XYZ file of C-alpha atoms in Angstrom:
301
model
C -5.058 -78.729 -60.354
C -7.213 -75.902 -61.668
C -7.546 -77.674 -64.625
C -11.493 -78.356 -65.590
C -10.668 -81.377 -68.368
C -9.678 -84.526 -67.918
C -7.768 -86.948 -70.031
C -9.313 -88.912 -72.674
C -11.535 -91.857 -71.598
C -13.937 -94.867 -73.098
C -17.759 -93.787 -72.256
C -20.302 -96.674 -72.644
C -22.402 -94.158 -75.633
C -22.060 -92.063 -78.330
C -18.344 -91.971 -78.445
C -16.775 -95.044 -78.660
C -13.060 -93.918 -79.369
C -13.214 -91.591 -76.487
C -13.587 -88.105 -76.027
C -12.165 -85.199 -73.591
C -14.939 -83.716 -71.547
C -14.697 -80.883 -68.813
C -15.360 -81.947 -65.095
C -18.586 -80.143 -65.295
C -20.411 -81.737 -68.364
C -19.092 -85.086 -66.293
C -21.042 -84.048 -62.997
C -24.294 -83.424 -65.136
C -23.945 -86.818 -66.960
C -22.345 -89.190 -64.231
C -25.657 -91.717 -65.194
C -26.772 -92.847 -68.349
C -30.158 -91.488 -68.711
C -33.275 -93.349 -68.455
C -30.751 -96.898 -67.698
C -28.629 -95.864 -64.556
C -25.543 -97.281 -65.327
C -22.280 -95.721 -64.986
C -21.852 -93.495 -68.405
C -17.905 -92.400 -68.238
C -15.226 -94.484 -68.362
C -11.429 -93.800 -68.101
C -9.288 -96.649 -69.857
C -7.295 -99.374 -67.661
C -3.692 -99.253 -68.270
C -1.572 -102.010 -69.449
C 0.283 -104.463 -67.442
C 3.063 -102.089 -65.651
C 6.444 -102.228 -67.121
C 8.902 -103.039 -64.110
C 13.041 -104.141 -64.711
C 13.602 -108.232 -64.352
C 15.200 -108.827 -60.916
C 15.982 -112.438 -59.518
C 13.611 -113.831 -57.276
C 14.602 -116.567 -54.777
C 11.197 -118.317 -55.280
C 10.083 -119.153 -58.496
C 6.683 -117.143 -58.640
C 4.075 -119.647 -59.782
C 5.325 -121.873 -57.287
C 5.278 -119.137 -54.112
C 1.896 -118.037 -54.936
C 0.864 -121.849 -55.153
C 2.265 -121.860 -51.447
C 0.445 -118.553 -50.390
C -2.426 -120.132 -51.674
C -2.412 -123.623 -50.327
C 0.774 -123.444 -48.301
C 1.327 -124.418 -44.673
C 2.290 -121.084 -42.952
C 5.193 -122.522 -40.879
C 6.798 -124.941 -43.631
C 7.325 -125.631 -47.337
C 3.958 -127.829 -47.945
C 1.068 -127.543 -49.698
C -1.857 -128.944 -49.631
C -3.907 -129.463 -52.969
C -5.352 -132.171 -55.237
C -4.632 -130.739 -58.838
C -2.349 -132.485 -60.434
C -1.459 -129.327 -62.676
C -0.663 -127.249 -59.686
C 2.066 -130.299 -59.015
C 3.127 -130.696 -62.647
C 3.924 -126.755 -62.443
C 5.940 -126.923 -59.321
C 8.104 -129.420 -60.757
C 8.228 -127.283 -64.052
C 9.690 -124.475 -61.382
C 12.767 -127.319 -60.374
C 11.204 -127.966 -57.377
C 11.131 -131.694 -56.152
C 8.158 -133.059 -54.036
C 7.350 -135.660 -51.339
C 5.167 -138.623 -52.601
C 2.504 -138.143 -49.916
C -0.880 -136.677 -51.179
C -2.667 -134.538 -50.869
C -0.506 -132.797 -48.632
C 3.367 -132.670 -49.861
C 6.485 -131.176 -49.218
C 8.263 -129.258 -52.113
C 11.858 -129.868 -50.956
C 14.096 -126.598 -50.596
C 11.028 -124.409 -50.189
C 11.278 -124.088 -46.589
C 14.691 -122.170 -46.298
C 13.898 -119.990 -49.258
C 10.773 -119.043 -47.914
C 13.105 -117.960 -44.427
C 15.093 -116.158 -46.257
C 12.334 -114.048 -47.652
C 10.634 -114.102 -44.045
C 7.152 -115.326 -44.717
C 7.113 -118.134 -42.633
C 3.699 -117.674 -40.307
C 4.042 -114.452 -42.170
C 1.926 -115.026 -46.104
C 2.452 -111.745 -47.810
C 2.988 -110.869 -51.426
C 6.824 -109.097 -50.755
C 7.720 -105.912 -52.634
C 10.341 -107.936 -55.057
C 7.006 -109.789 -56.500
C 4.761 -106.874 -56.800
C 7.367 -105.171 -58.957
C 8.688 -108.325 -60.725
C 8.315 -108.324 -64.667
C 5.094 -108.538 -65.890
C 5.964 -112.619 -67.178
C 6.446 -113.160 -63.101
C 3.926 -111.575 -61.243
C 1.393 -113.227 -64.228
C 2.932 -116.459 -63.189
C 2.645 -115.231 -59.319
C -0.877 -114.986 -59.997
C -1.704 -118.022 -61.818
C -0.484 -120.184 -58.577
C -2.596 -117.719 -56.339
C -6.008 -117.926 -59.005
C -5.071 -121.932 -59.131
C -5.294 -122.717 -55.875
C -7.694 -119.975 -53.827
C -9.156 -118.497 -56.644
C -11.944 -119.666 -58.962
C -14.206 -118.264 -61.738
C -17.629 -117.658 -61.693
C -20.221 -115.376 -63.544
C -19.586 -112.571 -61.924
C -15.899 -112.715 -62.453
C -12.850 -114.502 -61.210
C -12.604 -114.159 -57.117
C -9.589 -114.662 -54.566
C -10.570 -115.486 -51.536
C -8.844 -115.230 -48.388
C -8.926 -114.443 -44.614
C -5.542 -112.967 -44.520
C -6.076 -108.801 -45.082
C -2.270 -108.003 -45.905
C -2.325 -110.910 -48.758
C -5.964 -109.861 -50.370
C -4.437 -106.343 -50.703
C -1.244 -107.702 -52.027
C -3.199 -109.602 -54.812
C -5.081 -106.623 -55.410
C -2.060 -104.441 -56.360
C -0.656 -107.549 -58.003
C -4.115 -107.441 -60.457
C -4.143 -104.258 -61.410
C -0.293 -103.662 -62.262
C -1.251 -106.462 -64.423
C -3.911 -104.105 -66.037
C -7.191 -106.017 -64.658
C -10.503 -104.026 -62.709
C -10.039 -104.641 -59.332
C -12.424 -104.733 -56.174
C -11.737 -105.736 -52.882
C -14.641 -106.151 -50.306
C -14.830 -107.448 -46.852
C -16.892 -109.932 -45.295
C -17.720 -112.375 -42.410
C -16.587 -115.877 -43.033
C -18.932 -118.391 -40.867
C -19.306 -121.774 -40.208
C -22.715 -123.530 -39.927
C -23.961 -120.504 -38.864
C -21.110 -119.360 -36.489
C -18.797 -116.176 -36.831
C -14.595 -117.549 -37.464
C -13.084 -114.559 -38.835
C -12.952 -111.907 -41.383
C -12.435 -112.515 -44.842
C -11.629 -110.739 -47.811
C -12.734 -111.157 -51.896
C -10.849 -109.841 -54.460
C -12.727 -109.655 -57.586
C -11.772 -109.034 -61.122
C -13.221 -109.607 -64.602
C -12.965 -113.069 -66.159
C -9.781 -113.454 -68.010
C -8.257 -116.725 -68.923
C -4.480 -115.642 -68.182
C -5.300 -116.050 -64.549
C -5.465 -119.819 -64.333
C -3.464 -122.323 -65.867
C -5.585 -125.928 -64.478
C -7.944 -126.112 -67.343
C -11.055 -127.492 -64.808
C -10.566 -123.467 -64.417
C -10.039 -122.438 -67.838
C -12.594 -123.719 -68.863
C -15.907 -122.590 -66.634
C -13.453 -118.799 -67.011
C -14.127 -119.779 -71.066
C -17.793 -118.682 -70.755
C -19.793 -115.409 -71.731
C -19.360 -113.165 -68.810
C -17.695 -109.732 -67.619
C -14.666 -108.440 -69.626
C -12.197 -106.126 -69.319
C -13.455 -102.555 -68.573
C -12.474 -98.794 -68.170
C -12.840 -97.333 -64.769
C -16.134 -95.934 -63.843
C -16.486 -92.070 -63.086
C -18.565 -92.642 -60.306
C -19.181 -88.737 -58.622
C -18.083 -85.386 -59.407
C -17.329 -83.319 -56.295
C -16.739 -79.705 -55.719
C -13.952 -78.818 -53.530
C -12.493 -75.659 -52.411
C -9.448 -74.095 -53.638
C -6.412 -74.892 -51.853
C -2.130 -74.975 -52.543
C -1.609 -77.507 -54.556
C 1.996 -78.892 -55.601
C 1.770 -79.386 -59.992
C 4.480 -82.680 -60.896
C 6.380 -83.288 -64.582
C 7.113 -86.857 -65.816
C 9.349 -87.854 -68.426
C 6.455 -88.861 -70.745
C 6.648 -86.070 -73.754
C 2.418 -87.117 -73.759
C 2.794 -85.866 -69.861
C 0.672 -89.736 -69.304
C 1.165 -91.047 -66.255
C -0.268 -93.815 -63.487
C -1.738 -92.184 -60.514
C -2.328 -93.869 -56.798
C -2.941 -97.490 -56.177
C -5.468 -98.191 -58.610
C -3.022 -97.038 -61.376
C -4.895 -95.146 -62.399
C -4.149 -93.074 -66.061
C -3.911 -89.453 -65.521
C -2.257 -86.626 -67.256
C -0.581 -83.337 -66.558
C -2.499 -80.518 -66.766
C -1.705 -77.945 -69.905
C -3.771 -75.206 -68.704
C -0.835 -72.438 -67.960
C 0.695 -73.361 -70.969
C -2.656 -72.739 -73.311
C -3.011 -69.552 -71.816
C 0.927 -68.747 -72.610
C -0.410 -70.024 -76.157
C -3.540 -67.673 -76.147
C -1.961 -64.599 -75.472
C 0.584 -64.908 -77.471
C -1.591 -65.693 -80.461
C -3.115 -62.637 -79.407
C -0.210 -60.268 -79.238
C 3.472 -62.153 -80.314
C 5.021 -58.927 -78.463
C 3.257 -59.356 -75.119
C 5.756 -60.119 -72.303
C 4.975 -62.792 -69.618
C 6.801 -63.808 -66.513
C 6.619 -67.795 -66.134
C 8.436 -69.053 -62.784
C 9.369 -72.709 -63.227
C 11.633 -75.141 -60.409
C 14.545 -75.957 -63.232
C 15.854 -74.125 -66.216
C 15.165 -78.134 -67.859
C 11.904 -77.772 -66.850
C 11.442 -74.542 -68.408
C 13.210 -75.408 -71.692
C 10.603 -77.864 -72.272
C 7.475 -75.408 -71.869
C 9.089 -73.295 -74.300
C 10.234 -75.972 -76.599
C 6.436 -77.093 -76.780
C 5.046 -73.547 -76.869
C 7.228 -72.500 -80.095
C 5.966 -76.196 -81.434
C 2.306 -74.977 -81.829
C 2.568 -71.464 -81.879
Protein backbone atom coordinates (compact mmCIF):
# COMPACT_ATOMS: atom_id res chain seq x y z
CA UNK A 1 0.00 0.00 0.00
CA UNK A 2 0.61 3.65 -0.82
CA UNK A 3 -0.67 4.45 2.29
CA UNK A 4 1.98 6.66 4.54
CA UNK A 5 0.02 5.98 8.18
CA UNK A 6 -0.14 3.25 10.08
CA UNK A 7 -2.64 1.99 12.55
CA UNK A 8 -2.75 3.12 16.01
CA UNK A 9 0.00 1.83 18.37
CA UNK A 10 1.37 2.11 22.26
CA UNK A 11 4.79 4.29 22.10
CA UNK A 12 6.92 4.06 25.32
CA UNK A 13 6.53 8.46 25.65
CA UNK A 14 4.42 11.16 25.42
CA UNK A 15 1.38 9.33 24.29
CA UNK A 16 0.35 6.74 26.33
CA UNK A 17 -3.16 5.90 24.73
CA UNK A 18 -1.59 5.74 21.37
CA UNK A 19 -1.42 7.82 18.52
CA UNK A 20 -1.45 7.45 14.49
CA UNK A 21 1.81 8.63 13.04
CA UNK A 22 2.91 8.66 9.25
CA UNK A 23 5.77 6.18 8.22
CA UNK A 24 8.01 9.10 7.90
CA UNK A 25 7.83 10.86 11.38
CA UNK A 26 8.39 6.89 12.44
CA UNK A 27 11.78 6.63 10.40
CA UNK A 28 13.03 9.97 12.07
CA UNK A 29 12.06 8.75 15.61
CA UNK A 30 12.68 4.84 15.46
CA UNK A 31 15.03 5.58 18.95
CA UNK A 32 14.18 7.31 21.91
CA UNK A 33 16.51 10.14 22.08
CA UNK A 34 19.36 10.47 24.32
CA UNK A 35 18.20 6.50 25.89
CA UNK A 36 18.26 4.20 22.71
CA UNK A 37 15.50 2.15 23.31
CA UNK A 38 12.92 1.21 20.94
CA UNK A 39 10.30 4.36 20.97
CA UNK A 40 7.13 2.87 18.84
CA UNK A 41 5.16 0.25 19.72
CA UNK A 42 2.21 -1.47 17.91
CA UNK A 43 -0.21 -3.33 20.45
CA UNK A 44 -0.19 -7.34 20.75
CA UNK A 45 -3.43 -8.80 19.91
CA UNK A 46 -5.50 -10.93 22.07
CA UNK A 47 -5.51 -14.60 22.31
CA UNK A 48 -6.94 -15.63 18.64
CA UNK A 49 -10.49 -16.63 18.54
CA UNK A 50 -10.57 -20.18 16.77
CA UNK A 51 -14.10 -22.68 16.71
CA UNK A 52 -13.86 -25.72 19.52
CA UNK A 53 -13.03 -28.93 17.60
CA UNK A 54 -12.41 -32.39 19.40
CA UNK A 55 -9.03 -33.33 19.95
CA UNK A 56 -8.03 -37.00 20.39
CA UNK A 57 -5.41 -36.01 23.05
CA UNK A 58 -6.33 -34.06 25.82
CA UNK A 59 -3.94 -30.95 25.36
CA UNK A 60 -2.25 -30.47 28.72
CA UNK A 61 -1.51 -33.96 28.69
CA UNK A 62 0.09 -34.09 24.82
CA UNK A 63 2.17 -31.16 25.44
CA UNK A 64 3.31 -32.85 28.83
CA UNK A 65 4.39 -35.76 26.37
CA UNK A 66 6.09 -33.38 23.76
CA UNK A 67 7.79 -32.10 26.56
CA UNK A 68 8.98 -35.06 28.52
CA UNK A 69 7.62 -37.80 26.30
CA UNK A 70 9.45 -40.81 24.88
CA UNK A 71 9.32 -40.26 21.05
CA UNK A 72 8.40 -43.88 20.15
CA UNK A 73 5.76 -44.61 23.07
CA UNK A 74 3.22 -43.15 25.50
CA UNK A 75 5.80 -42.39 28.55
CA UNK A 76 7.03 -39.68 30.17
CA UNK A 77 9.56 -39.05 32.10
CA UNK A 78 9.28 -36.35 34.97
CA UNK A 79 9.39 -35.94 38.76
CA UNK A 80 6.52 -33.33 39.43
CA UNK A 81 3.95 -34.67 40.98
CA UNK A 82 1.55 -31.87 39.50
CA UNK A 83 2.45 -32.75 35.99
CA UNK A 84 1.03 -36.46 37.17
CA UNK A 85 -1.93 -35.14 39.17
CA UNK A 86 -2.90 -33.23 35.76
CA UNK A 87 -2.63 -36.22 33.55
CA UNK A 88 -4.92 -38.06 35.64
CA UNK A 89 -7.22 -34.88 35.77
CA UNK A 90 -7.12 -35.46 31.67
CA UNK A 91 -8.65 -39.43 32.39
CA UNK A 92 -5.55 -40.76 31.71
CA UNK A 93 -4.34 -43.75 33.95
CA UNK A 94 -0.56 -44.27 34.73
CA UNK A 95 1.98 -47.04 35.50
CA UNK A 96 3.31 -46.99 39.15
CA UNK A 97 6.97 -46.87 38.09
CA UNK A 98 8.75 -43.45 38.67
CA UNK A 99 10.11 -41.37 37.37
CA UNK A 100 9.52 -42.73 34.13
CA UNK A 101 5.69 -43.96 33.55
CA UNK A 102 3.41 -45.04 31.10
CA UNK A 103 0.06 -43.10 30.68
CA UNK A 104 -2.05 -46.04 29.43
CA UNK A 105 -3.99 -45.39 26.02
CA UNK A 106 -1.56 -42.67 25.02
CA UNK A 107 0.34 -44.70 22.70
CA UNK A 108 -2.43 -45.47 20.02
CA UNK A 109 -3.80 -41.98 20.21
CA UNK A 110 -0.62 -40.54 19.67
CA UNK A 111 -0.53 -43.13 16.20
CA UNK A 112 -3.41 -41.99 15.21
CA UNK A 113 -2.28 -38.42 15.17
CA UNK A 114 1.22 -39.67 13.73
CA UNK A 115 3.74 -38.21 16.10
CA UNK A 116 5.32 -41.15 17.14
CA UNK A 117 9.37 -40.43 16.52
CA UNK A 118 7.63 -37.53 14.94
CA UNK A 119 7.04 -34.47 18.20
CA UNK A 120 5.24 -31.72 16.44
CA UNK A 121 2.56 -29.34 17.60
CA UNK A 122 -0.30 -30.65 14.70
CA UNK A 123 -2.49 -28.05 13.00
CA UNK A 124 -5.79 -29.26 15.13
CA UNK A 125 -3.77 -27.81 18.37
CA UNK A 126 -2.49 -24.66 16.94
CA UNK A 127 -6.04 -23.71 16.03
CA UNK A 128 -7.78 -25.32 19.06
CA UNK A 129 -9.83 -22.82 21.36
CA UNK A 130 -7.96 -20.55 23.17
CA UNK A 131 -8.95 -22.78 26.79
CA UNK A 132 -6.85 -25.75 24.81
CA UNK A 133 -3.92 -24.53 23.30
CA UNK A 134 -3.49 -22.48 27.00
CA UNK A 135 -3.73 -25.90 28.47
CA UNK A 136 -1.34 -27.25 25.46
CA UNK A 137 1.03 -24.86 26.71
CA UNK A 138 0.96 -25.24 30.32
CA UNK A 139 2.16 -29.11 29.84
CA UNK A 140 4.89 -27.79 27.32
CA UNK A 141 6.05 -24.57 29.98
CA UNK A 142 5.69 -27.47 32.88
CA UNK A 143 7.88 -29.74 31.75
CA UNK A 144 10.70 -27.98 29.21
CA UNK A 145 10.02 -24.65 30.06
CA UNK A 146 11.00 -22.56 33.09
CA UNK A 147 11.00 -18.89 34.22
CA UNK A 148 13.68 -16.74 34.75
CA UNK A 149 14.39 -12.89 34.78
CA UNK A 150 14.52 -12.43 31.52
CA UNK A 151 11.29 -14.14 30.81
CA UNK A 152 9.80 -17.57 30.60
CA UNK A 153 11.99 -19.88 27.99
CA UNK A 154 11.16 -23.27 26.06
CA UNK A 155 13.83 -25.03 25.32
CA UNK A 156 14.30 -27.62 22.86
CA UNK A 157 16.51 -29.30 20.18
CA UNK A 158 13.70 -30.21 17.97
CA UNK A 159 13.31 -27.02 15.21
CA UNK A 160 9.70 -28.04 13.90
CA UNK A 161 8.39 -28.14 17.75
CA UNK A 162 10.21 -24.64 18.92
CA UNK A 163 8.39 -23.07 15.92
CA UNK A 164 5.22 -24.81 16.75
CA UNK A 165 5.34 -23.34 20.35
CA UNK A 166 6.15 -20.16 18.93
CA UNK A 167 2.92 -19.83 16.86
CA UNK A 168 1.19 -21.53 19.76
CA UNK A 169 2.48 -18.22 22.07
CA UNK A 170 1.57 -15.68 20.14
CA UNK A 171 -2.07 -16.83 18.99
CA UNK A 172 -2.27 -16.80 22.65
CA UNK A 173 -1.38 -13.00 22.51
CA UNK A 174 2.27 -13.27 24.22
CA UNK A 175 5.84 -11.44 22.59
CA UNK A 176 7.54 -14.04 21.05
CA UNK A 177 11.33 -14.69 20.09
CA UNK A 178 12.85 -17.60 18.84
CA UNK A 179 16.74 -17.84 18.61
CA UNK A 180 19.09 -20.56 17.76
CA UNK A 181 21.94 -21.93 19.45
CA UNK A 182 24.59 -24.69 20.00
CA UNK A 183 23.72 -27.09 22.72
CA UNK A 184 27.16 -28.69 24.18
CA UNK A 185 28.23 -30.97 26.56
CA UNK A 186 31.32 -30.44 28.79
CA UNK A 187 32.60 -28.53 26.22
CA UNK A 188 31.60 -30.71 23.16
CA UNK A 189 29.19 -29.75 20.19
CA UNK A 190 25.62 -32.43 20.34
CA UNK A 191 23.26 -30.57 18.32
CA UNK A 192 21.34 -27.50 17.64
CA UNK A 193 18.95 -26.13 19.87
CA UNK A 194 16.34 -23.72 19.89
CA UNK A 195 14.85 -21.01 22.81
CA UNK A 196 11.68 -19.68 22.64
CA UNK A 197 11.30 -16.76 24.79
CA UNK A 198 8.37 -14.80 25.98
CA UNK A 199 7.52 -12.37 28.79
CA UNK A 200 6.79 -13.73 32.26
CA UNK A 201 3.20 -14.56 32.63
CA UNK A 202 1.82 -16.85 35.22
CA UNK A 203 -0.87 -18.59 32.83
CA UNK A 204 1.98 -20.54 31.38
CA UNK A 205 2.67 -22.91 34.24
CA UNK A 206 0.45 -24.62 36.43
CA UNK A 207 3.38 -26.55 39.10
CA UNK A 208 3.58 -23.75 41.54
CA UNK A 209 7.72 -24.46 42.14
CA UNK A 210 7.11 -22.45 38.65
CA UNK A 211 4.54 -20.09 39.59
CA UNK A 212 6.11 -18.94 41.92
CA UNK A 213 9.95 -17.81 40.80
CA UNK A 214 7.33 -16.53 37.33
CA UNK A 215 5.58 -14.41 40.54
CA UNK A 216 8.56 -11.99 40.61
CA UNK A 217 9.20 -8.35 39.21
CA UNK A 218 10.33 -8.89 35.72
CA UNK A 219 9.31 -8.34 31.90
CA UNK A 220 5.56 -7.95 31.09
CA UNK A 221 3.51 -7.99 28.39
CA UNK A 222 4.55 -5.55 25.58
CA UNK A 223 3.57 -3.97 22.14
CA UNK A 224 5.72 -4.87 19.23
CA UNK A 225 8.73 -2.81 18.62
CA UNK A 226 9.02 -0.68 15.31
CA UNK A 227 12.39 -1.57 14.84
CA UNK A 228 13.43 0.19 11.06
CA UNK A 229 11.70 2.15 8.56
CA UNK A 230 12.71 1.21 5.00
CA UNK A 231 12.17 2.81 1.70
CA UNK A 232 11.15 0.62 -1.04
CA UNK A 233 10.28 1.15 -4.55
CA UNK A 234 6.95 1.24 -6.00
CA UNK A 235 5.68 -1.88 -7.28
CA UNK A 236 1.87 -3.78 -8.12
CA UNK A 237 0.55 -4.44 -5.20
CA UNK A 238 -2.78 -6.58 -4.62
CA UNK A 239 -5.15 -4.20 -1.74
CA UNK A 240 -7.47 -7.13 0.50
CA UNK A 241 -11.10 -6.35 2.45
CA UNK A 242 -12.01 -8.22 5.68
CA UNK A 243 -15.22 -8.48 7.23
CA UNK A 244 -14.18 -6.24 10.16
CA UNK A 245 -16.44 -2.85 9.60
CA UNK A 246 -12.95 -1.28 11.69
CA UNK A 247 -11.08 -2.98 8.45
CA UNK A 248 -8.61 -4.59 11.78
CA UNK A 249 -7.05 -7.44 10.96
CA UNK A 250 -3.95 -10.02 12.01
CA UNK A 251 -1.20 -9.98 9.54
CA UNK A 252 1.67 -12.89 8.97
CA UNK A 253 2.94 -15.17 11.62
CA UNK A 254 3.59 -12.86 14.27
CA UNK A 255 -0.13 -11.81 14.17
CA UNK A 256 0.54 -9.06 13.83
CA UNK A 257 -2.47 -6.03 14.03
CA UNK A 258 -2.75 -4.22 10.85
CA UNK A 259 -5.42 -2.33 9.11
CA UNK A 260 -6.72 -1.57 5.67
CA UNK A 261 -5.64 1.30 4.17
CA UNK A 262 -8.43 4.31 3.67
CA UNK A 263 -6.38 6.39 1.50
CA UNK A 264 -8.60 6.13 -1.94
CA UNK A 265 -11.50 6.51 -0.02
CA UNK A 266 -10.28 10.03 1.80
CA UNK A 267 -9.48 11.31 -1.40
CA UNK A 268 -13.18 10.21 -2.76
CA UNK A 269 -14.07 12.19 0.59
CA UNK A 270 -11.84 15.28 -0.30
CA UNK A 271 -13.05 15.97 -3.53
CA UNK A 272 -16.23 15.61 -2.95
CA UNK A 273 -16.18 18.01 -0.03
CA UNK A 274 -14.69 20.09 -2.53
CA UNK A 275 -17.18 19.93 -5.34
CA UNK A 276 -20.54 17.46 -4.39
CA UNK A 277 -21.04 17.57 -8.38
CA UNK A 278 -17.60 16.27 -9.37
CA UNK A 279 -17.84 12.84 -11.09
CA UNK A 280 -15.32 10.03 -10.26
CA UNK A 281 -14.81 6.63 -11.74
CA UNK A 282 -13.99 4.03 -8.80
CA UNK A 283 -13.30 0.34 -10.22
CA UNK A 284 -13.89 -2.15 -7.42
CA UNK A 285 -13.75 -6.49 -7.77
CA UNK A 286 -17.65 -6.87 -6.45
CA UNK A 287 -20.67 -4.68 -6.61
CA UNK A 288 -20.64 -5.84 -2.38
CA UNK A 289 -17.48 -4.50 -2.24
CA UNK A 290 -18.41 -1.35 -3.75
CA UNK A 291 -21.66 -0.89 -1.79
CA UNK A 292 -19.65 -0.71 1.22
CA UNK A 293 -17.20 2.22 0.03
CA UNK A 294 -20.17 4.10 -0.75
CA UNK A 295 -22.14 3.19 2.26
CA UNK A 296 -19.09 4.59 4.37
CA UNK A 297 -18.44 7.57 2.08
CA UNK A 298 -22.21 8.96 2.40
CA UNK A 299 -21.58 8.11 6.39
CA UNK A 300 -19.04 11.02 6.76
CA UNK A 301 -19.68 13.09 3.98
Amino acid sequence: STDSRIGTHKPRVRTPDGSVKTTEELATTVRIPNRGGWNHHIPVNEAVEYPSSHLIIAPYTLGAWLGDGHSANGRITNTDFEVWDSIVRDGYKLSDHEPMRTVYGLHPELRELGLLDNKHIPKCYLQASVEARWNLLQGLMDTDGSPGKSGCIFVNTSERLAYGVLELARSLGLVVSIKEYEATLDGVYVSRKWYVTFPVDLNVFRIQRKRQIADRPGPKRQGKSIVAVTSVGSRPVRCISVDNPTGLFLAGEGFTPTHNSTTVRDFVEREIGKNPNVRILWLMNTGEQAQKQVMAISQTI
